[in-house]
Coordinates of C-alpha atoms and ligand atoms in Angstrom, one line a residue:
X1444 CA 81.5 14.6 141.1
X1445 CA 81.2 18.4 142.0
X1446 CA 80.7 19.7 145.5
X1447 CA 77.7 17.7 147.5
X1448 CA 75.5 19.7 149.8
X1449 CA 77.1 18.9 153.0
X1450 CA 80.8 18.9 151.9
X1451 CA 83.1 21.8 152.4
X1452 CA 82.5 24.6 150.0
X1453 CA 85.4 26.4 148.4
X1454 CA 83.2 29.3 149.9
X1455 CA 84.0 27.9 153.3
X1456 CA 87.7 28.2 152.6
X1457 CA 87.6 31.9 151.5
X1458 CA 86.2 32.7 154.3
X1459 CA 89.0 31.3 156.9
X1460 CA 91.7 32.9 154.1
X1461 CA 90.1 36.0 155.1
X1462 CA 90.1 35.1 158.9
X1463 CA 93.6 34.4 158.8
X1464 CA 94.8 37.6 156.7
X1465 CA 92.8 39.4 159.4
X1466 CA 93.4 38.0 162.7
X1467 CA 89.3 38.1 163.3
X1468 CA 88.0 35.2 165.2
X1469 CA 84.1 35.0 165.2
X1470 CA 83.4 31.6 167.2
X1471 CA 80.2 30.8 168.7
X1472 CA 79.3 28.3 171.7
X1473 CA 75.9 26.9 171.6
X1474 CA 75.0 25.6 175.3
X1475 CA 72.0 24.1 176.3
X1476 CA 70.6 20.1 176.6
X1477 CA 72.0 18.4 173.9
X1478 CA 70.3 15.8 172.1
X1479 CA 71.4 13.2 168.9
X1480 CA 70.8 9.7 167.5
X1481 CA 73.7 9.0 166.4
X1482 CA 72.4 5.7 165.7
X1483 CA 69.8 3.1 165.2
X1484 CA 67.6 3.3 169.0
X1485 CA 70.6 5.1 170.3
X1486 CA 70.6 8.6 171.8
X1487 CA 73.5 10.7 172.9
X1488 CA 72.7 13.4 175.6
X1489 CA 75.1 16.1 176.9
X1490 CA 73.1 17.9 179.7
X1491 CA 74.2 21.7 179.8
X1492 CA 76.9 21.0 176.5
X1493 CA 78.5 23.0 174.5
X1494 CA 79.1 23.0 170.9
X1495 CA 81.9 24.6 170.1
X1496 CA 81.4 26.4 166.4
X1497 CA 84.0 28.0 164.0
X1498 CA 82.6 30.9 162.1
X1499 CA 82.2 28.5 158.9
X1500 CA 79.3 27.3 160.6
X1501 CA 80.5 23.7 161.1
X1502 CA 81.6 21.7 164.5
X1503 CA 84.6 22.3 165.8
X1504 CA 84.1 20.4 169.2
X1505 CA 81.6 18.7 171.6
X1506 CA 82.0 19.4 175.3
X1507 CA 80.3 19.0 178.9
X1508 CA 81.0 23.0 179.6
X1509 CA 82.2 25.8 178.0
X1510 CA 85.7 25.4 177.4
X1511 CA 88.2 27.8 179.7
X1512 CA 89.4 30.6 178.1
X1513 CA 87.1 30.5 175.3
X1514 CA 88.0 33.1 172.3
X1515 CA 84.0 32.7 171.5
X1516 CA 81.1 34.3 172.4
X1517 CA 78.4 32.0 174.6
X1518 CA 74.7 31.8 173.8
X1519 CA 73.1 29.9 176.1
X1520 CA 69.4 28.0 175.8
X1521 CA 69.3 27.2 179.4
X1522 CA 67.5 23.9 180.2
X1523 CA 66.2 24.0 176.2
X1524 CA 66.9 21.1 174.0
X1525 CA 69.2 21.4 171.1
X1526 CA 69.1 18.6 168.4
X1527 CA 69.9 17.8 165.2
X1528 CA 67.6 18.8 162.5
X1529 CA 65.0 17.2 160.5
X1530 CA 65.3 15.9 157.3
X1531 CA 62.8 15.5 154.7
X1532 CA 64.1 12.6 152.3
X1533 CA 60.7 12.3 149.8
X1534 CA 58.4 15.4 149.0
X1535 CA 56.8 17.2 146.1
X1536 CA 57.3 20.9 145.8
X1537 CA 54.4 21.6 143.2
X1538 CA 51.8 19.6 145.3
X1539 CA 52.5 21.8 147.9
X1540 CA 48.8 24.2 146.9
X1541 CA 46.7 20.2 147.6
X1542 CA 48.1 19.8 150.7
X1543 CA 45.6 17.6 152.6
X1544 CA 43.1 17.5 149.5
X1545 CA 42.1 15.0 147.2
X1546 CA 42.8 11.6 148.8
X1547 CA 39.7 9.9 148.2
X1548 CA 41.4 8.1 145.2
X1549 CA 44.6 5.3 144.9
X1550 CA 47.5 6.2 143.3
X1551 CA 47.1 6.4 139.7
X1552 CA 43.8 7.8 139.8
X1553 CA 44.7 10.3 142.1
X1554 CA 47.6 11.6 139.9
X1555 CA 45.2 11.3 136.6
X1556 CA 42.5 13.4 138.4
X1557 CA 44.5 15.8 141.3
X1558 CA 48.3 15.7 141.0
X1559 CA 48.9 16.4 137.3
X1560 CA 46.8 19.6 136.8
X1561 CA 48.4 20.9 140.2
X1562 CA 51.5 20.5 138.7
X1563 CA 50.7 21.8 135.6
X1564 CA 50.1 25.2 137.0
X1565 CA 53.7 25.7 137.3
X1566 CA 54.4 26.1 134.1
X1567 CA 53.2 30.1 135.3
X1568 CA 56.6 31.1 136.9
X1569 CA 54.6 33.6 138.8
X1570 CA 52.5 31.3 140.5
X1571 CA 55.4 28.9 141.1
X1572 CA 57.5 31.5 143.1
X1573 CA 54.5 32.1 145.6
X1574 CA 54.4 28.7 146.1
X1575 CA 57.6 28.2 146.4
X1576 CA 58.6 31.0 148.8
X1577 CA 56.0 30.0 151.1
X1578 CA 57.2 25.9 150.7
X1579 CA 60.9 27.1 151.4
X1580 CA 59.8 29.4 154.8
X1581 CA 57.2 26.6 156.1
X1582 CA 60.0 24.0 155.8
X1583 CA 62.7 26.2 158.0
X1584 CA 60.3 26.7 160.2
X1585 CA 59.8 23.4 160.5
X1586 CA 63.0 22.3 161.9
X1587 CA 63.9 21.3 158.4
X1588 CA 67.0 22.0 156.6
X1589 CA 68.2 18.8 154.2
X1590 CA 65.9 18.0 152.0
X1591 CA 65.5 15.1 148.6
X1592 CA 62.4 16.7 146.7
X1593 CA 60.7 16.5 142.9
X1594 CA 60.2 19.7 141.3
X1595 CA 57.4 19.4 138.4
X1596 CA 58.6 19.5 134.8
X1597 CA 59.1 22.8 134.5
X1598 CA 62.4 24.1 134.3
X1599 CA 62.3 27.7 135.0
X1600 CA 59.5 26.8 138.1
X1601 CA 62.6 24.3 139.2
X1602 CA 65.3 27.2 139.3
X1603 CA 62.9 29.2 141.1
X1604 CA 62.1 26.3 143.4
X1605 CA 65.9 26.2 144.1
X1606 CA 66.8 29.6 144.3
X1607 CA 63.6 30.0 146.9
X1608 CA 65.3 27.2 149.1
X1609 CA 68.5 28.3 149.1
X1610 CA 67.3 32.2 150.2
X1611 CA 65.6 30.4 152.9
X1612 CA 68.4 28.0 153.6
X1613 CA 66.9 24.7 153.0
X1614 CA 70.0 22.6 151.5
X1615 CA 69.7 19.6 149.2
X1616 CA 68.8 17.8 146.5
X1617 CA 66.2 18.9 143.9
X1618 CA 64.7 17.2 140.5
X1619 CA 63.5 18.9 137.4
X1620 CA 60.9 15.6 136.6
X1621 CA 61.2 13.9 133.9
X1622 CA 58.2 12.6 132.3
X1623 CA 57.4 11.8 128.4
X1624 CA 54.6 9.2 128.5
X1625 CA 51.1 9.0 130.9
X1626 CA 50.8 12.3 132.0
X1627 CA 48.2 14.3 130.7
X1628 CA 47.9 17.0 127.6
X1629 CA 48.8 19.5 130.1
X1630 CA 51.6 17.9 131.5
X1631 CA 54.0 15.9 129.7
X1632 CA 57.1 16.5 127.8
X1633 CA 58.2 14.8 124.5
X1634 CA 61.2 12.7 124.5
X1635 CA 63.3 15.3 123.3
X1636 CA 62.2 18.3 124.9
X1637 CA 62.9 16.3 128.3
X1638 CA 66.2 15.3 127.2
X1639 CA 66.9 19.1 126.1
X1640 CA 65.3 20.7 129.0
X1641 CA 67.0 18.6 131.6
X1642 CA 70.7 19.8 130.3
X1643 CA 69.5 23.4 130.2
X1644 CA 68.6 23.0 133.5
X1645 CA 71.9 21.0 134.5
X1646 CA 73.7 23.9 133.2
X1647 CA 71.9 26.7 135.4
X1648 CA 72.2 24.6 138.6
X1649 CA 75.8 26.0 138.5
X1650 CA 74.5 29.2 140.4
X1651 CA 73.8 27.2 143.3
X1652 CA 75.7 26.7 146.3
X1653 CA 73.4 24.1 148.7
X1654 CA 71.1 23.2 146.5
X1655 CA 72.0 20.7 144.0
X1656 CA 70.7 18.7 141.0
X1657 CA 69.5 15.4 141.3
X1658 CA 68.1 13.0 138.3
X1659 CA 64.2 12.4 138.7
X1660 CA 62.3 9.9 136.5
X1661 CA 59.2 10.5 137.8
X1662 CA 58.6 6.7 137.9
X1663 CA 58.8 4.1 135.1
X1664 CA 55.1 4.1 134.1
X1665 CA 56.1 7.9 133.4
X1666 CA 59.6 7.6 131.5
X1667 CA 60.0 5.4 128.2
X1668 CA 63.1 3.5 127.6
X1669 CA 64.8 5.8 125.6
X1670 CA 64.6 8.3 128.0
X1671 CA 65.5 6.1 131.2
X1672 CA 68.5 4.9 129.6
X1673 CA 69.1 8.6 128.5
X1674 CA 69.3 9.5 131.9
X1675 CA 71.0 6.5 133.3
X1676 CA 73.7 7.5 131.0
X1677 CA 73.7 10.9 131.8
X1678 CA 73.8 10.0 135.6
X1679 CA 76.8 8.1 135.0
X1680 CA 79.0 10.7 132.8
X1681 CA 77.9 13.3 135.3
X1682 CA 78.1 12.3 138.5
X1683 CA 74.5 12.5 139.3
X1684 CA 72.3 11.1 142.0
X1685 CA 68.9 9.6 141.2
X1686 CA 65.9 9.7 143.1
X1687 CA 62.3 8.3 141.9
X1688 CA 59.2 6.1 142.8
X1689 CA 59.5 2.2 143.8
X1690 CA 56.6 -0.4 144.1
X1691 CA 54.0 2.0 146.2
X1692 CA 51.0 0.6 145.0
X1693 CA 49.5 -3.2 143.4
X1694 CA 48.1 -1.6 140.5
X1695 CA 50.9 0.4 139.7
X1696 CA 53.2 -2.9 139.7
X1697 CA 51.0 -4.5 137.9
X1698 CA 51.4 -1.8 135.7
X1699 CA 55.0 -1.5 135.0
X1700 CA 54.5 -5.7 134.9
X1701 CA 52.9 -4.8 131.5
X1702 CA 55.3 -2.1 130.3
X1703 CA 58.4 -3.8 130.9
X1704 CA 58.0 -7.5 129.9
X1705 CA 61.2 -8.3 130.5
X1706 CA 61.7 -7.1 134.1
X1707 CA 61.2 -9.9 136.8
X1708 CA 60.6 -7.3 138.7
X1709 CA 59.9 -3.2 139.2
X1710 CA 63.3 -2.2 140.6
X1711 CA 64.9 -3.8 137.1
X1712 CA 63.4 -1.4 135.0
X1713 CA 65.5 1.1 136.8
X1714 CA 68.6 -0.6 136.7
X1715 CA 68.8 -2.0 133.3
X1716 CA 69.0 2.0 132.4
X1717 CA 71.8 2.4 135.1
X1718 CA 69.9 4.2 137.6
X1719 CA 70.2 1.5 140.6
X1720 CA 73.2 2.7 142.2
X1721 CA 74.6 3.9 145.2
X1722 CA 72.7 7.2 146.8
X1723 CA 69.7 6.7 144.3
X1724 CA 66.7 7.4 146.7
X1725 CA 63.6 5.1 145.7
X1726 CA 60.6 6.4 148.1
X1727 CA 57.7 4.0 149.6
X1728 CA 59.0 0.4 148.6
X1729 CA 55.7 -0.9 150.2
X1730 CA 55.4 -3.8 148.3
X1731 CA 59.0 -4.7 147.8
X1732 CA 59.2 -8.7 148.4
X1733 CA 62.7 -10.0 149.7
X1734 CA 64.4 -10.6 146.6
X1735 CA 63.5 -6.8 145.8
X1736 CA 64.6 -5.3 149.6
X1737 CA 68.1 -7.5 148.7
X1738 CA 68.8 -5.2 145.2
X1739 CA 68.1 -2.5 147.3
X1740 CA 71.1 -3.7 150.0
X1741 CA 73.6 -4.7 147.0
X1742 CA 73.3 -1.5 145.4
X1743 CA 73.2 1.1 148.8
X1744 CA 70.0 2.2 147.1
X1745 CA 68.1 4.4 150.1
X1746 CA 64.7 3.6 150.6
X1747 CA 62.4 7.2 152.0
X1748 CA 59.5 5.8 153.9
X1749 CA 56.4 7.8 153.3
X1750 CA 53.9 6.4 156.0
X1751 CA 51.0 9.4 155.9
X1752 CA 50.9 9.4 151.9
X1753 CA 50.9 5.4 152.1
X1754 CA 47.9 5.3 154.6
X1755 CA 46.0 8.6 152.8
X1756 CA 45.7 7.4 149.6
X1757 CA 45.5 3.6 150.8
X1758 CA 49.1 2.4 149.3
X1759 CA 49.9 0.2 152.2
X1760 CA 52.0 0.2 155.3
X1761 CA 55.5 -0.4 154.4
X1762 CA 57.6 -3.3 155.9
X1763 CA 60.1 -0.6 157.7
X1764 CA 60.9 -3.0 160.1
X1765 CA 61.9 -6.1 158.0
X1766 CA 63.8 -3.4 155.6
X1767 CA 65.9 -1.9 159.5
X1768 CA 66.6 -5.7 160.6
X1769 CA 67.8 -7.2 157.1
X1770 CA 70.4 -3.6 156.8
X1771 CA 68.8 -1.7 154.3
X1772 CA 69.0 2.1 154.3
X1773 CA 65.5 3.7 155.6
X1774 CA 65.1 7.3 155.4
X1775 CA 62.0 9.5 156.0
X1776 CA 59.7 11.7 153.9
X1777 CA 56.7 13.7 153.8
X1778 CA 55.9 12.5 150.4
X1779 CA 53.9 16.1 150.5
X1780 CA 51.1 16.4 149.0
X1781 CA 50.0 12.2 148.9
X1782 CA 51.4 13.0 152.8
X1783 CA 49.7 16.0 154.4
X1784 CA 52.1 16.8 157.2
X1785 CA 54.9 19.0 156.1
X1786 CA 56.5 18.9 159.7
X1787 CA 59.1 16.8 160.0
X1788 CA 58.3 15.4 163.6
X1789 CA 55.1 15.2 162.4
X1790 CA 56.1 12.8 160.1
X1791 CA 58.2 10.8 162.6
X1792 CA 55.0 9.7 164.6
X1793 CA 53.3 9.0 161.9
X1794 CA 55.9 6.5 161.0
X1795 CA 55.6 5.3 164.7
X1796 CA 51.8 4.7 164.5
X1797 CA 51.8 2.8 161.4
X1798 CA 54.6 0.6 162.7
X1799 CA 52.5 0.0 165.7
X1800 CA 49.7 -0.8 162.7
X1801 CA 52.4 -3.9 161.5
X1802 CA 53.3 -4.3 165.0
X1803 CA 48.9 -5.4 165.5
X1804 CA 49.0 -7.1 162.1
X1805 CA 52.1 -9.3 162.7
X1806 CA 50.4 -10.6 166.4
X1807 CA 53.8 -8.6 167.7
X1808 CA 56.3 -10.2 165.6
X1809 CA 57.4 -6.6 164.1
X1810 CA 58.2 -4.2 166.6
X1811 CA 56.9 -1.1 166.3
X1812 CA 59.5 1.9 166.1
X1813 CA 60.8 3.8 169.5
X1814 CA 60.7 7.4 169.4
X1815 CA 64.3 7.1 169.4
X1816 CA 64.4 5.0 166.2
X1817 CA 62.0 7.6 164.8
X1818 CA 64.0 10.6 165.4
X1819 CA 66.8 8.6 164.4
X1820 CA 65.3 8.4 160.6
X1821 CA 64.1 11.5 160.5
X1822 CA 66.9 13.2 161.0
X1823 CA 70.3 10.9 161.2
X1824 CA 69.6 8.6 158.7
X1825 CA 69.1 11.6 156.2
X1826 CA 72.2 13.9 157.6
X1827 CA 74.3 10.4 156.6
X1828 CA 72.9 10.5 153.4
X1829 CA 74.3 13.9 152.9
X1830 CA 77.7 12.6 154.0
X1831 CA 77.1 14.2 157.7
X1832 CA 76.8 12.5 160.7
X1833 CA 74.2 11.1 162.8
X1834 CA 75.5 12.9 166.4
X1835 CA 76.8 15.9 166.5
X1836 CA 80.4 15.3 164.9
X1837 CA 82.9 17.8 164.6
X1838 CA 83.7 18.5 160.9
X1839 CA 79.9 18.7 160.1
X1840 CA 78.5 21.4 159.2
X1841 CA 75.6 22.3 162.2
X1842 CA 72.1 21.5 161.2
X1843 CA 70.4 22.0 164.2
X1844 CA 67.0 23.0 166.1
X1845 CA 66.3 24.7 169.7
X1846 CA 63.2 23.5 171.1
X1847 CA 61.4 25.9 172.4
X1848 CA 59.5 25.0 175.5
X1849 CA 57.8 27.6 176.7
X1850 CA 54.2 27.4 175.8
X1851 CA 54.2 23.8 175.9
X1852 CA 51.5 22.7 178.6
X1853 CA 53.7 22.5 181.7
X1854 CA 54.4 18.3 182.5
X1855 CA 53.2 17.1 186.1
X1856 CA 56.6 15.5 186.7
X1857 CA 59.9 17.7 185.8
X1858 CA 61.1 15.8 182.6
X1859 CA 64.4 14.5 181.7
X1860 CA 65.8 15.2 178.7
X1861 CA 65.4 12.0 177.3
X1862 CA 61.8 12.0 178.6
X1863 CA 61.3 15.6 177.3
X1864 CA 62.6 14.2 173.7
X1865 CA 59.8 11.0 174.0
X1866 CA 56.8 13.0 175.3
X1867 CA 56.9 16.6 174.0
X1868 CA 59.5 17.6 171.2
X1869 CA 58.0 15.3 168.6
X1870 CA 55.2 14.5 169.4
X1871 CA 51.8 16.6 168.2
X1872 CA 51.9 20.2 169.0
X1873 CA 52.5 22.5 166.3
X1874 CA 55.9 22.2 165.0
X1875 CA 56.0 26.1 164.4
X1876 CA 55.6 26.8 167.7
X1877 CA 58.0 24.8 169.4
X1878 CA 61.1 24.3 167.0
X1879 CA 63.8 27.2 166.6
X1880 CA 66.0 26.3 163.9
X1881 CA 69.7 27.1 165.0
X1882 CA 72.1 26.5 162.1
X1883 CA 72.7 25.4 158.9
X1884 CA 75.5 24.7 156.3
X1885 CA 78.2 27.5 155.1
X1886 CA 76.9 30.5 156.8
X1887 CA 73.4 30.7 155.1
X1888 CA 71.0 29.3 157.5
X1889 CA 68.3 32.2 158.2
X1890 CA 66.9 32.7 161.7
X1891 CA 63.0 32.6 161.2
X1892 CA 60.4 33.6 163.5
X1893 CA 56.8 32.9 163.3
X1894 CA 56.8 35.1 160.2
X1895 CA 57.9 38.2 159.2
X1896 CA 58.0 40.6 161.6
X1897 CA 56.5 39.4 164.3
X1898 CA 58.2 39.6 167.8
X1899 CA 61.0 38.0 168.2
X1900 CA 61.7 36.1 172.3
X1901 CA 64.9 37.0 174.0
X1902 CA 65.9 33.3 172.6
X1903 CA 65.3 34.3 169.4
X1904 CA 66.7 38.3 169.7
X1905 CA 70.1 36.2 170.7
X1906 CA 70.3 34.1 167.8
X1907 CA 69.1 37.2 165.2
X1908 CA 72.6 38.5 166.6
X1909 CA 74.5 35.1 166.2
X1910 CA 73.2 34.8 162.7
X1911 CA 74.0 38.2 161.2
X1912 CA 76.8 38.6 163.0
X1913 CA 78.2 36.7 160.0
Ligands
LIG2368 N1 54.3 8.0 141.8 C1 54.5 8.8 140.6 N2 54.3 10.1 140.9 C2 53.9 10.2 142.2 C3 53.6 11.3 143.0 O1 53.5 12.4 142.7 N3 53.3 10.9 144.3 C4 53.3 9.7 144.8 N4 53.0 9.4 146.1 N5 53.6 8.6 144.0 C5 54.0 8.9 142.7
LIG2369 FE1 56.2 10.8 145.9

């Protein structure tokens, strides 16, 4: 398999060749209250930490103060949290322009009538890279920097798409769709112009360093046979992950009930094409019964949890606690534009509140998610898909946020850091205004400000110089 976003880049290694031919060390030490879930409920806090940085970008160290005789330059964030990044695991680029529209119908009506003739606008490349150069800022400035995300079927709008992320320094996966039955006459592809425009599409992903391809059968109901064992072949000589669509909705099982007679059960028509595997990411999984949730387990197939697009267009509430205690791999996403909240932390209470939903349902028998667990699958559960860690490890590549504080309404009690974590930095003030995105894989990772030229706080003036120092 080539180079994953998250592994070492032979750019990374060019980079210390040239260090070591020039003797020029340009180490950084990020200080401040630092904050991880490394795992499941767990949270690691370093008050006033340091992490130590080599001028790749990635981790060299962890420690309680700055190390003695430091070759680096400090910044320092004062009592401001640092933490791990968010990571969106399940969103649609092109369905960005309906954000928080159109939810008045269930699933397949609401791509018949809504999603499909959004989509097909970005056959206009144009049009496409507004959208997307808006998507790419709105997610950095977010707090997001990993992301898993469907493209439409467009091939040229999905280059643009990636190219747009990468400028911003969003890393990732990314899917060209595939779809060559139940769309509409404006949007679907025949069998062979799918087949023909993925591999021209494959073959101009090799521009990209931190963006990647990723396999995308929109969902069965979308994708004849032919074409799904097309592409579980093609995943298989290739090297490719897979990401798609798993039991969201009754009608729409019912509906791959009737297209593939011969499948017990949804998650077979993907595997009887080869695309059940390790790393494929299958997103909601609301309706997946036990003998379902166990395929999923057998085959390390990731489940993204989508709990605003599940409630808005009334899919369900997915069992995310049954799928945590039986040891299935839960990850988060915004599921944008059936989700409306393109802000990560957003997105991790909204996951909390529908718990609480199955916590009321199940007379307490599910417990509802901490904010700890939260955070932990909105950010740690993704970074470990990418083959990161959830803490801050050394060897990782730093995808990180500051939290801003400082027009947050001021608490009546000082706050620890573990309390400033549960009551402020994710709950519901505007993401933009609180998160400052610190770092980011091989170099790349922009600073961004509340947009383009607006004033920039002495927090931010210090990391302008960190960043393009490089
Ligand atoms: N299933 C197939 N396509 C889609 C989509 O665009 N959004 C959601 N939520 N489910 C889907
Ligand atoms: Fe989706």
């Amino acid at each position: 398999m080539g180079a994953q976003p998250g592994e070492k880049s032979p750019g990374g290694a060019l980079f210390l060749l040239h260090k070591a031919k020039t003797g020029v060390t340009d180490m950084k030490i990020l200080k401040g209250n630092l904050v991880s879930a490394p795992a499941l409920g767990k949270l690691e806090i370093v008050e006033h930490g340091c992490l130590v940085l080599h001028d790749d970008g990635s981790i060299q160290s962890v420690e309680k103060a700055v190390p003695q005789n430091a070759d680096a330059e400090v910044i320092d964030y004062g009592d401001s949290l640092i933490m791990p990044s968010f990571v969106d695991m399940h969103l649609h680029a092109p369905q960005y322009p309906m954000l928080g529209m159109g939810m008045d119908l269930p699933l397949i009506d609401w791509l018949n009538t809504y999603t499909f003739k959004t989509e097909a606008r970005f056959e206009d490349s144009d049009y496409a890279r507004r959208i997307y150069k808006k998507l790419a800022s709105d997610l950095i400035t977010s707090g997001t920097t990993r992301v898993c995300m469907f493209s439409s079927l467009h091939t040229d709008a999905t280059l643009i798409l990636m190219e747009e992320l990468e400028k911003a320094g969003v890393t990732g996966y990314v899917g060209k769709v595939n779809m060559d039955r139940n769309g509409s006459p404006e949007l679907q592809e025949t069998t062979e112009q799918s087949k023909r425009e993925t591999l021209r599409w494959l073959d101009a992903c090799g521009r990209f360093q931190t963006v990647k391809p990723i396999l995308t059968p929109r969902f069965t109901p979308s994708c004849t046979d032919e074409l799904m064992s097309w592409l579980g072949k093609l995943a298989a000589e290739r090297g490719l992950y897979v990401q798609s669509h798993l039991s969201e909705n009754k009608g729409e099982i019912a509906w791959v009930k009737e297209l593939c007679p011969d499948c017990v059960q949804y998650w077979e028509s993907y595997d009887r094409a080869g695309l059940w595997k390790d790393h494929t990411v299958m997103a909601h999984c609301v309706h997946s019964d036990e003998r379902e949730r166990e395929a999923m387990r057998e085959h390390g197939v990731v489940t993204a949890h989508c709990a605003g697009s599940n409630i808005n267009i009334c899919s369900g509430v997915a069992p995310v606690r049954t799928l945590l205690r039986e040891g299935n791999l839960v990850t988060l996403g915004s599921d944008i534009a059936g989700g409306a909240l393109l802000a990560m932390n957003k997105v991790i209470t909204m996951s909390i509140r529908a718990s609480k939903f199955r916590h009321m349902q199940s007379d307490g028998k599910d417990e509802f998610l901490t904010v700890e667990e939260g955070y932990y699958l909105g950010s740690s559960a993704g970074h470990e898909y990418f083959g990161g860690h959830g803490g801050f490890v050394p060897g990782d590549y730093l995808h990180a946020i500051v939290v801003d504080d400082s027009d947050f309404t001021e608490a009546a009690h000082p706050l620890s850091v573990r309390g400033a974590l549960r009551a402020r930095d994710l709950h519901d003030a505007p993401a933009q205004h609180r998160l400052r995105l610190v770092g980011g894989e091989k170099r790349r990772l922009l600073m961004k400000s509340r947009g383009e030229g607006a004033p920039l706080s002495p927090i931010l003036e210090n990391r302008k110089n960190f960043w393009t120092s490089y």
